[in-house]
Short mmCIF file of C-alpha atoms and ligand atoms in Angstrom, two decimals:
data_model
loop_
_atom_site.label_atom_id
_atom_site.label_comp_id
_atom_site.label_asym_id
_atom_site.label_seq_id
_atom_site.Cartn_x
_atom_site.Cartn_y
_atom_site.Cartn_z
CA MET R 268 -6.51 32.96 -24.71
CA ILE R 269 -4.86 30.96 -21.91
CA PRO R 270 -5.61 27.34 -22.90
CA TYR R 271 -6.17 24.67 -20.23
CA GLY R 272 -3.01 22.91 -21.39
CA ARG R 273 -0.24 23.49 -23.86
CA HIS R 274 3.08 21.97 -24.96
CA SER R 275 6.40 23.78 -24.36
CA ILE R 276 8.75 23.46 -27.33
CA ASP R 277 12.12 25.19 -27.39
CA ALA R 278 15.12 25.46 -29.70
CA ASP R 279 16.63 22.15 -28.46
CA ASP R 280 13.46 20.27 -29.37
CA ILE R 281 13.39 21.83 -32.81
CA ALA R 282 17.07 21.06 -33.39
CA ALA R 283 16.52 17.41 -32.37
CA VAL R 284 13.76 17.00 -34.96
CA VAL R 285 15.71 18.84 -37.67
CA ASP R 286 18.61 16.49 -36.99
CA VAL R 287 16.43 13.50 -37.82
CA LEU R 288 15.11 15.23 -40.95
CA GLN R 289 18.68 15.71 -42.16
CA GLY R 290 19.68 12.12 -41.39
CA ASP R 291 19.08 8.77 -43.11
CA ARG R 292 16.23 7.38 -41.04
CA LEU R 293 12.84 8.99 -40.56
CA THR R 294 11.48 5.83 -38.96
CA ASP R 295 12.93 2.53 -37.62
CA GLY R 296 16.12 4.43 -36.82
CA PRO R 297 18.24 5.13 -33.75
CA ALA R 298 16.01 7.86 -32.24
CA VAL R 299 13.48 5.20 -31.24
CA ALA R 300 15.96 3.32 -29.05
CA ARG R 301 17.24 6.63 -27.68
CA PHE R 302 13.75 7.65 -26.63
CA GLU R 303 13.04 4.22 -25.12
CA ALA R 304 16.28 4.37 -23.11
CA ALA R 305 15.46 7.89 -21.89
CA LEU R 306 11.99 6.84 -20.75
CA GLY R 307 13.50 3.77 -19.09
CA ALA R 308 15.87 6.03 -17.17
CA VAL R 309 13.04 8.32 -16.02
CA THR R 310 10.70 5.51 -14.95
CA GLY R 311 13.18 2.85 -13.86
CA ALA R 312 11.51 0.29 -16.13
CA PRO R 313 13.88 -2.22 -17.73
CA HIS R 314 11.77 -2.50 -20.92
CA VAL R 315 10.15 0.33 -22.85
CA VAL R 316 8.20 -0.05 -26.09
CA ALA R 317 7.55 3.26 -27.84
CA CYS R 318 4.45 3.40 -30.00
CA ALA R 319 2.14 5.63 -32.00
CA SER R 320 -0.11 6.92 -29.20
CA GLY R 321 -1.39 6.30 -25.71
CA THR R 322 -4.32 4.51 -27.28
CA ALA R 323 -1.94 2.21 -29.19
CA ALA R 324 -0.08 1.60 -25.91
CA LEU R 325 -3.31 0.52 -24.20
CA HIS R 326 -4.30 -1.67 -27.16
CA LEU R 327 -0.86 -3.30 -27.21
CA ALA R 328 -1.10 -3.99 -23.47
CA VAL R 329 -4.50 -5.66 -23.85
CA LEU R 330 -3.17 -7.77 -26.75
CA GLY R 331 0.01 -8.56 -24.84
CA LEU R 332 -2.00 -9.93 -21.92
CA GLY R 333 -3.92 -12.14 -24.35
CA LEU R 334 -7.31 -10.73 -23.40
CA GLY R 335 -10.25 -11.41 -25.68
CA PRO R 336 -13.86 -12.57 -25.93
CA GLY R 337 -15.18 -14.00 -22.67
CA ASP R 338 -12.87 -11.81 -20.61
CA ALA R 339 -13.86 -8.70 -18.64
CA VAL R 340 -11.56 -5.77 -17.91
CA VAL R 341 -12.26 -3.44 -15.00
CA VAL R 342 -11.83 0.22 -15.98
CA PRO R 343 -12.79 3.28 -13.91
CA SER R 344 -15.63 5.21 -15.54
CA LEU R 345 -13.83 8.52 -14.97
CA THR R 346 -11.21 8.37 -17.72
CA PHE R 347 -10.70 9.11 -21.38
CA VAL R 348 -12.68 6.72 -23.60
CA ALA R 349 -9.43 5.14 -24.88
CA THR R 350 -8.89 3.19 -21.63
CA ALA R 351 -12.18 1.33 -22.03
CA ASN R 352 -11.96 1.04 -25.81
CA ALA R 353 -8.71 -0.92 -25.55
CA ALA R 354 -10.65 -3.82 -24.01
CA THR R 355 -13.45 -3.42 -26.54
CA TYR R 356 -11.00 -3.65 -29.49
CA VAL R 357 -10.18 -7.26 -28.59
CA GLY R 358 -13.76 -8.34 -27.88
CA ALA R 359 -13.43 -8.27 -24.08
CA THR R 360 -16.18 -6.60 -22.07
CA VAL R 361 -15.62 -3.51 -19.96
CA ARG R 362 -16.65 -3.71 -16.31
CA PHE R 363 -16.84 -0.08 -15.19
CA ALA R 364 -15.71 0.72 -11.65
CA ASP R 365 -16.95 3.73 -9.74
CA VAL R 366 -14.52 6.34 -8.43
CA ASP R 367 -14.05 8.43 -5.33
CA PRO R 368 -16.38 11.44 -5.76
CA ASP R 369 -13.69 13.93 -4.69
CA THR R 370 -10.54 12.57 -6.37
CA GLY R 371 -12.08 10.81 -9.36
CA LEU R 372 -9.83 7.81 -8.70
CA MET R 373 -10.74 4.13 -8.63
CA THR R 374 -10.13 2.81 -5.11
CA PRO R 375 -9.71 -0.71 -3.72
CA GLU R 376 -13.33 -0.44 -2.52
CA THR R 377 -14.77 0.61 -5.89
CA LEU R 378 -12.71 -2.13 -7.57
CA GLU R 379 -14.20 -4.70 -5.16
CA GLN R 380 -17.70 -3.35 -5.87
CA ALA R 381 -17.19 -3.67 -9.63
CA LEU R 382 -15.98 -7.26 -9.21
CA ALA R 383 -18.92 -8.13 -6.96
CA ARG R 384 -21.44 -6.83 -9.50
CA PRO R 385 -22.77 -9.52 -11.82
CA GLY R 386 -21.85 -8.94 -15.44
CA PRO R 387 -20.70 -10.62 -18.63
CA GLY R 388 -17.19 -12.02 -18.94
CA ARG R 389 -14.71 -13.36 -16.45
CA PRO R 390 -12.71 -10.48 -14.90
CA ARG R 391 -9.08 -10.96 -15.92
CA ALA R 392 -7.52 -7.51 -15.69
CA VAL R 393 -7.88 -4.08 -14.13
CA PHE R 394 -6.67 -0.80 -15.63
CA PRO R 395 -6.24 1.82 -12.88
CA VAL R 396 -6.06 5.39 -14.23
CA HIS R 397 -3.82 7.95 -12.52
CA LEU R 398 -6.32 10.74 -13.19
CA ASN R 399 -5.01 14.32 -13.39
CA GLY R 400 -1.56 13.10 -12.29
CA GLN R 401 -2.75 11.75 -8.93
CA VAL R 402 -1.36 8.27 -8.43
CA CYS R 403 -3.88 5.59 -7.42
CA ASP R 404 -3.49 3.55 -4.24
CA MET R 405 -1.45 0.89 -6.05
CA ALA R 406 -0.75 -1.16 -2.93
CA GLY R 407 -4.48 -1.39 -2.18
CA LEU R 408 -5.49 -2.03 -5.78
CA THR R 409 -2.88 -4.72 -6.39
CA ALA R 410 -3.94 -6.50 -3.18
CA VAL R 411 -7.49 -6.72 -4.52
CA ALA R 412 -6.22 -7.67 -7.99
CA GLU R 413 -4.11 -10.49 -6.55
CA ARG R 414 -7.02 -11.85 -4.55
CA HIS R 415 -9.11 -12.03 -7.73
CA GLY R 416 -6.30 -13.20 -10.04
CA LEU R 417 -6.35 -10.03 -12.17
CA SER R 418 -3.49 -8.62 -14.21
CA VAL R 419 -2.89 -4.91 -13.59
CA VAL R 420 -2.11 -2.38 -16.32
CA GLU R 421 -1.71 1.26 -15.29
CA ASP R 422 -3.05 4.00 -17.55
CA ALA R 423 -0.42 6.59 -16.63
CA CYS R 424 -1.15 8.96 -19.52
CA HIS R 425 -1.62 11.75 -16.93
CA ALA R 426 1.08 10.77 -14.50
CA LEU R 427 4.56 10.81 -16.07
CA GLY R 428 6.90 12.01 -13.33
CA GLY R 429 4.59 10.98 -10.51
CA ALA R 430 5.39 8.32 -7.91
CA ALA R 431 3.58 5.58 -6.03
CA VAL R 432 4.31 4.76 -2.40
CA LEU R 433 4.90 1.01 -2.15
CA ASP R 434 6.15 -0.65 1.05
CA GLY R 435 7.07 2.78 2.35
CA ALA R 436 9.28 3.57 -0.66
CA SER R 437 8.59 6.05 -3.42
CA VAL R 438 8.56 4.31 -6.81
CA PRO R 439 8.36 6.29 -10.07
CA VAL R 440 5.20 5.86 -12.12
CA GLY R 441 6.17 3.58 -15.00
CA ALA R 442 8.54 1.37 -12.99
CA ALA R 443 5.86 -1.35 -13.29
CA THR R 444 6.79 -2.89 -9.94
CA ALA R 445 3.11 -3.26 -9.03
CA SER R 446 1.70 -3.99 -12.48
CA ALA R 447 2.29 -5.99 -15.65
CA ALA R 448 2.63 -2.86 -17.76
CA VAL R 449 2.23 0.91 -17.67
CA CYS R 450 0.87 2.96 -20.60
CA PHE R 451 1.86 6.54 -21.41
CA SER R 452 0.69 9.14 -23.93
CA PHE R 453 2.81 11.93 -25.35
CA HIS R 454 -0.02 13.91 -26.92
CA PRO R 455 0.79 17.65 -26.74
CA VAL R 456 -1.52 18.33 -23.77
CA LYS R 457 0.36 15.73 -21.70
CA THR R 458 3.47 16.62 -19.72
CA VAL R 459 5.89 15.54 -22.46
CA ALA R 460 4.95 16.04 -26.13
CA MET R 461 5.78 13.94 -29.19
CA GLY R 462 2.96 15.32 -31.38
CA GLU R 463 1.37 11.88 -31.28
CA GLY R 464 3.13 9.17 -29.36
CA GLY R 465 2.93 6.66 -26.56
CA ALA R 466 4.83 3.95 -24.76
CA VAL R 467 4.40 0.82 -22.68
CA THR R 468 6.84 0.13 -19.86
CA THR R 469 7.20 -3.29 -18.23
CA ARG R 470 9.58 -5.48 -16.22
CA ASP R 471 8.57 -8.55 -18.26
CA GLY R 472 11.05 -9.08 -21.10
CA ALA R 473 8.89 -11.67 -22.88
CA LEU R 474 5.92 -9.29 -22.80
CA ALA R 475 8.10 -6.47 -24.18
CA ASP R 476 9.25 -8.73 -27.06
CA ARG R 477 5.66 -9.58 -27.88
CA LEU R 478 4.62 -5.89 -27.78
CA ARG R 479 7.51 -5.04 -30.15
CA ARG R 480 6.26 -7.66 -32.62
CA LEU R 481 2.65 -6.49 -32.29
CA ARG R 482 3.79 -2.89 -32.85
CA THR R 483 5.09 -3.87 -36.27
CA HIS R 484 2.44 -6.14 -37.85
CA GLY R 485 3.23 -9.14 -35.64
CA ILE R 486 6.40 -9.64 -37.70
CA SER R 487 9.59 -11.11 -36.27
CA ARG R 488 13.05 -11.30 -37.88
CA ASP R 489 14.49 -13.35 -34.99
CA PRO R 490 15.58 -16.78 -36.36
CA GLY R 491 15.13 -18.19 -32.87
CA VAL R 492 11.33 -17.93 -33.17
CA PHE R 493 10.91 -19.03 -36.81
CA GLN R 494 8.42 -21.86 -37.26
CA GLU R 495 8.57 -22.49 -41.04
CA HIS R 496 12.08 -23.89 -41.18
CA ALA R 497 11.94 -24.92 -44.86
CA LEU R 498 11.15 -21.32 -45.80
CA ALA R 499 13.33 -19.66 -43.20
CA PHE R 500 16.64 -21.42 -43.66
CA GLY R 501 18.77 -22.13 -46.74
CA ALA R 502 20.66 -25.38 -47.54
CA ASP R 503 23.57 -24.11 -45.43
CA GLY R 504 21.24 -23.79 -42.41
CA ALA R 505 21.56 -20.00 -42.33
CA PRO R 506 18.38 -17.87 -42.33
CA THR R 507 17.63 -16.48 -45.78
CA PRO R 508 18.34 -12.74 -45.76
CA TRP R 509 14.85 -11.54 -46.70
CA TYR R 510 12.93 -13.77 -44.35
CA TYR R 511 10.54 -12.67 -41.64
CA GLU R 512 7.63 -14.41 -40.01
CA MET R 513 4.22 -13.41 -38.72
CA ALA R 514 2.86 -15.73 -36.05
CA GLU R 515 -0.08 -13.46 -35.18
CA PRO R 516 -1.40 -10.32 -36.86
CA GLY R 517 -0.26 -7.05 -35.32
CA PHE R 518 -0.51 -3.41 -36.28
CA ASN R 519 1.59 -0.55 -37.54
CA TYR R 520 1.84 1.16 -34.15
CA ARG R 521 5.43 2.38 -34.52
CA ALA R 522 6.56 5.81 -33.38
CA SER R 523 8.71 7.51 -36.03
CA ASP R 524 12.21 8.84 -35.39
CA LEU R 525 10.84 12.39 -35.76
CA HIS R 526 8.44 11.79 -32.89
CA CYS R 527 10.97 9.91 -30.77
CA ALA R 528 13.63 12.60 -31.21
CA LEU R 529 11.14 15.18 -29.97
CA GLY R 530 10.12 12.92 -27.09
CA ALA R 531 13.72 12.27 -26.02
CA SER R 532 14.51 15.98 -26.11
CA GLN R 533 11.37 16.76 -24.10
CA LEU R 534 12.22 14.11 -21.49
CA THR R 535 15.44 15.95 -20.61
CA LYS R 536 13.17 18.77 -19.40
CA LEU R 537 10.72 16.63 -17.43
CA GLU R 538 12.00 17.74 -14.01
CA THR R 539 11.83 21.42 -15.02
CA PHE R 540 8.32 20.96 -16.40
CA LEU R 541 7.19 19.21 -13.23
CA ALA R 542 8.73 21.78 -10.91
CA ARG R 543 6.93 24.54 -12.80
CA ARG R 544 3.63 22.64 -12.78
CA ARG R 545 3.95 22.02 -9.03
CA SER R 546 4.75 25.63 -8.30
CA LEU R 547 1.90 26.93 -10.48
CA ALA R 548 -0.51 24.47 -8.87
CA ALA R 549 0.47 25.67 -5.40
CA THR R 550 -0.03 29.33 -6.36
CA LEU R 551 -3.31 28.58 -8.08
CA GLY R 552 -4.50 26.69 -5.00
CA GLN R 553 -3.77 29.71 -2.81
CA ALA R 554 -5.38 32.14 -5.24
CA LEU R 555 -8.57 30.07 -5.22
CA ALA R 556 -8.75 29.62 -1.43
CA PRO R 557 -11.11 32.61 -0.98
CA LEU R 558 -13.65 30.91 -3.26
CA ALA R 559 -14.16 28.00 -0.83
CA PRO R 560 -16.39 26.19 -0.10
CA HIS R 561 -18.16 26.58 -3.44
CA VAL R 562 -14.91 26.09 -5.34
CA ARG R 563 -12.41 23.53 -4.05
CA PRO R 564 -9.33 22.13 -5.76
CA ILE R 565 -9.57 18.35 -5.65
CA PRO R 566 -7.79 17.06 -2.55
CA ARG R 567 -4.41 15.71 -3.67
CA GLY R 568 -1.76 13.57 -2.06
CA PRO R 569 1.90 14.51 -1.55
CA THR R 570 2.74 17.16 -4.11
CA ASP R 571 6.05 15.48 -5.09
CA ALA R 572 4.31 12.22 -5.92
CA ASP R 573 1.80 13.90 -8.24
CA GLY R 574 2.31 14.19 -12.00
CA TRP R 575 0.26 17.44 -12.02
CA HIS R 576 -1.20 16.87 -15.47
CA LEU R 577 -4.42 18.79 -14.80
CA PHE R 578 -5.51 21.31 -12.19
CA VAL R 579 -9.10 20.38 -11.43
CA VAL R 580 -11.50 22.26 -9.17
CA LEU R 581 -14.81 20.94 -7.94
CA ILE R 582 -17.46 23.62 -8.20
CA ASP R 583 -20.84 23.39 -6.52
CA PHE R 584 -22.67 24.63 -9.61
CA GLU R 585 -25.99 23.51 -8.16
CA GLY R 586 -25.49 25.40 -4.88
CA LEU R 587 -24.36 28.49 -6.78
CA GLY R 588 -27.34 28.24 -9.14
CA ARG R 589 -25.01 28.47 -12.14
CA SER R 590 -24.62 26.14 -15.09
CA ARG R 591 -21.15 24.88 -15.95
CA ALA R 592 -21.71 25.84 -19.59
CA ASP R 593 -22.38 29.48 -18.57
CA VAL R 594 -19.33 29.59 -16.31
CA MET R 595 -17.13 28.11 -19.06
CA ALA R 596 -18.50 30.64 -21.55
CA ALA R 597 -17.84 33.53 -19.15
CA LEU R 598 -14.28 32.27 -18.60
CA ALA R 599 -13.75 31.88 -22.35
CA ALA R 600 -14.96 35.48 -22.85
CA ALA R 601 -12.32 36.51 -20.29
CA GLY R 602 -9.68 34.61 -22.27
CA ILE R 603 -9.47 31.58 -20.00
CA GLY R 604 -9.74 28.12 -21.54
CA THR R 605 -11.20 25.32 -19.41
CA GLN R 606 -12.26 21.74 -20.03
CA VAL R 607 -14.21 18.92 -18.40
CA HIS R 608 -12.26 15.72 -17.71
CA TYR R 609 -14.23 13.52 -18.23
CA ILE R 610 -17.76 12.56 -19.12
CA PRO R 611 -18.09 9.21 -17.30
CA VAL R 612 -17.42 6.61 -19.98
CA HIS R 613 -20.29 4.38 -18.86
CA ARG R 614 -22.57 7.23 -20.02
CA GLN R 615 -21.26 7.12 -23.60
CA PRO R 616 -23.96 5.73 -25.91
CA TYR R 617 -21.86 2.72 -26.96
CA TYR R 618 -21.36 1.56 -23.38
CA ARG R 619 -24.78 2.77 -22.21
CA ALA R 620 -26.39 0.45 -24.75
CA ARG R 621 -24.52 -2.48 -23.17
CA ASP R 622 -25.47 -1.69 -19.56
CA PRO R 623 -28.36 0.79 -19.58
CA ASP R 624 -29.10 0.63 -15.85
CA LEU R 625 -25.58 1.14 -14.57
CA HIS R 626 -25.28 4.04 -12.12
CA LEU R 627 -21.95 4.98 -10.65
CA PRO R 628 -22.73 7.73 -8.13
CA GLY R 629 -19.10 8.63 -7.39
CA ALA R 630 -18.26 9.17 -11.05
CA GLU R 631 -21.44 11.14 -11.59
CA ALA R 632 -20.89 13.34 -8.52
CA TYR R 633 -17.31 14.07 -9.63
CA TYR R 634 -18.41 14.79 -13.19
CA ALA R 635 -21.15 17.17 -12.06
CA ARG R 636 -18.62 19.44 -10.33
CA CYS R 637 -15.28 19.13 -12.12
CA LEU R 638 -13.62 21.83 -14.18
CA SER R 639 -10.01 21.76 -15.42
CA LEU R 640 -8.33 25.17 -15.16
CA PRO R 641 -5.20 26.15 -17.12
CA LEU R 642 -1.97 24.45 -16.00
CA PHE R 643 1.12 24.20 -18.23
CA PRO R 644 4.77 25.10 -17.76
CA ALA R 645 4.75 28.19 -19.99
CA MET R 646 2.02 29.88 -17.92
CA ALA R 647 3.21 33.14 -16.39
CA ASP R 648 2.74 33.85 -12.67
CA GLY R 649 0.38 36.66 -13.70
CA ASP R 650 -1.76 34.16 -15.58
CA VAL R 651 -2.59 32.46 -12.28
CA ASP R 652 -4.06 35.68 -10.92
CA ARG R 653 -5.97 36.19 -14.16
CA VAL R 654 -7.46 32.70 -13.89
CA ALA R 655 -8.48 33.16 -10.24
CA ALA R 656 -9.95 36.64 -10.87
CA ALA R 657 -11.86 35.47 -13.93
CA LEU R 658 -13.30 32.51 -12.04
CA ARG R 659 -14.39 34.76 -9.14
CA GLU R 660 -16.02 37.11 -11.64
CA ALA R 661 -17.65 34.27 -13.59
CA LEU R 662 -19.24 32.81 -10.46
CA GLN R 663 -20.76 36.09 -9.25
C1 PLP O 41 -4.53 11.00 -23.52
C2 PLP O 41 -5.06 9.80 -22.85
C3 PLP O 41 -5.17 8.56 -23.50
C4 PLP O 41 -4.91 8.39 -24.96
O1 PLP O 41 -3.69 8.87 -25.40
P1 PLP O 41 -3.51 9.27 -26.94
O2 PLP O 41 -2.02 9.49 -27.03
O3 PLP O 41 -4.28 10.52 -27.16
O4 PLP O 41 -3.98 8.15 -27.77
C5 PLP O 41 -5.59 7.47 -22.76
N1 PLP O 41 -5.91 7.58 -21.47
C6 PLP O 41 -5.85 8.75 -20.82
C7 PLP O 41 -6.21 8.80 -19.37
C8 PLP O 41 -5.43 9.89 -21.49
O5 PLP O 41 -5.42 11.07 -20.86
#
């Protein structure tokens, strides 16, 4: 079976993890800082906070911005449920934005539409999602966000290694020049694998400090922030050695040294992974060209700026008189794994119950046609032909 996505682990990665296992620190050790520095180097962000997952990263970002009840967060409907749930965790409401029907991305126009729609909560933040590795129009989105006084947090779980064009310059995804924070996932289907893992990048040092505290129960050991002086300091004025303080409750969202060692090792191969993904995507695009117009790869921007997480085709199932379930089953029988990214989140029962009449035609049109085909660095060139041939066969 060729899966739709798969991690690539080699001997270096294994050695890096074994090294941690043979050392003194399985967690709270030096591999965490090493991973954070490596991700900082790749993204250009001055502050990186590693954490347990992409979901934890999103939750930390929402907490870090101080969002809560009475606030609304704009999230595109075409994303993984975790983007919306982050706002829900803190009691904020989710204001779903529609997406472009062909790219699946939130646009400045669909953001404006979501803000113009009446709904509960005062919009305070927007979470653009760089779906499939395509980078959103950050200049356009931040212009709208500024006009409405919204904080911007990028969900870049698909887009490590991608780039945004800002003021004519190419800026790596994660640099956080156009947003308060950027969230990443290192789940094995993503471009870099930690098993489970995530990170928030930011240019705001105070925000990074707060995220670090929230990642470990809200606890601080920094005497400079202690409030309970009688407890914190001894008669000599020095902090007592055991003392720590919790000013607000946080979580255990740490990433262990095992995970961070794997992540740091994987990051050294990011450019190789991306080059392979780009090359496979180009070949796959050519191999599928004869299936137009019923099958079209989603139109994508400059190939260098794309994180190439997923290779998505839009298939006119209706015009072909075929159901997606049948086509997926035929592909699976031919040994080709596929997936649908994503069911629009506003259609999930939890969110449906909160806004039963919401229709987002762009998200629904994208969802009706999308299919993610295999794309991962370890795919062989021959696999591309197998995928294209199986899809041709399956659609006949
Ligand atoms: C994977 C993913 C997440 C969640 O990441 P986890 O590491 O699985 O928690 C959030 N948003 C998007 C767009 C994702 O693809």
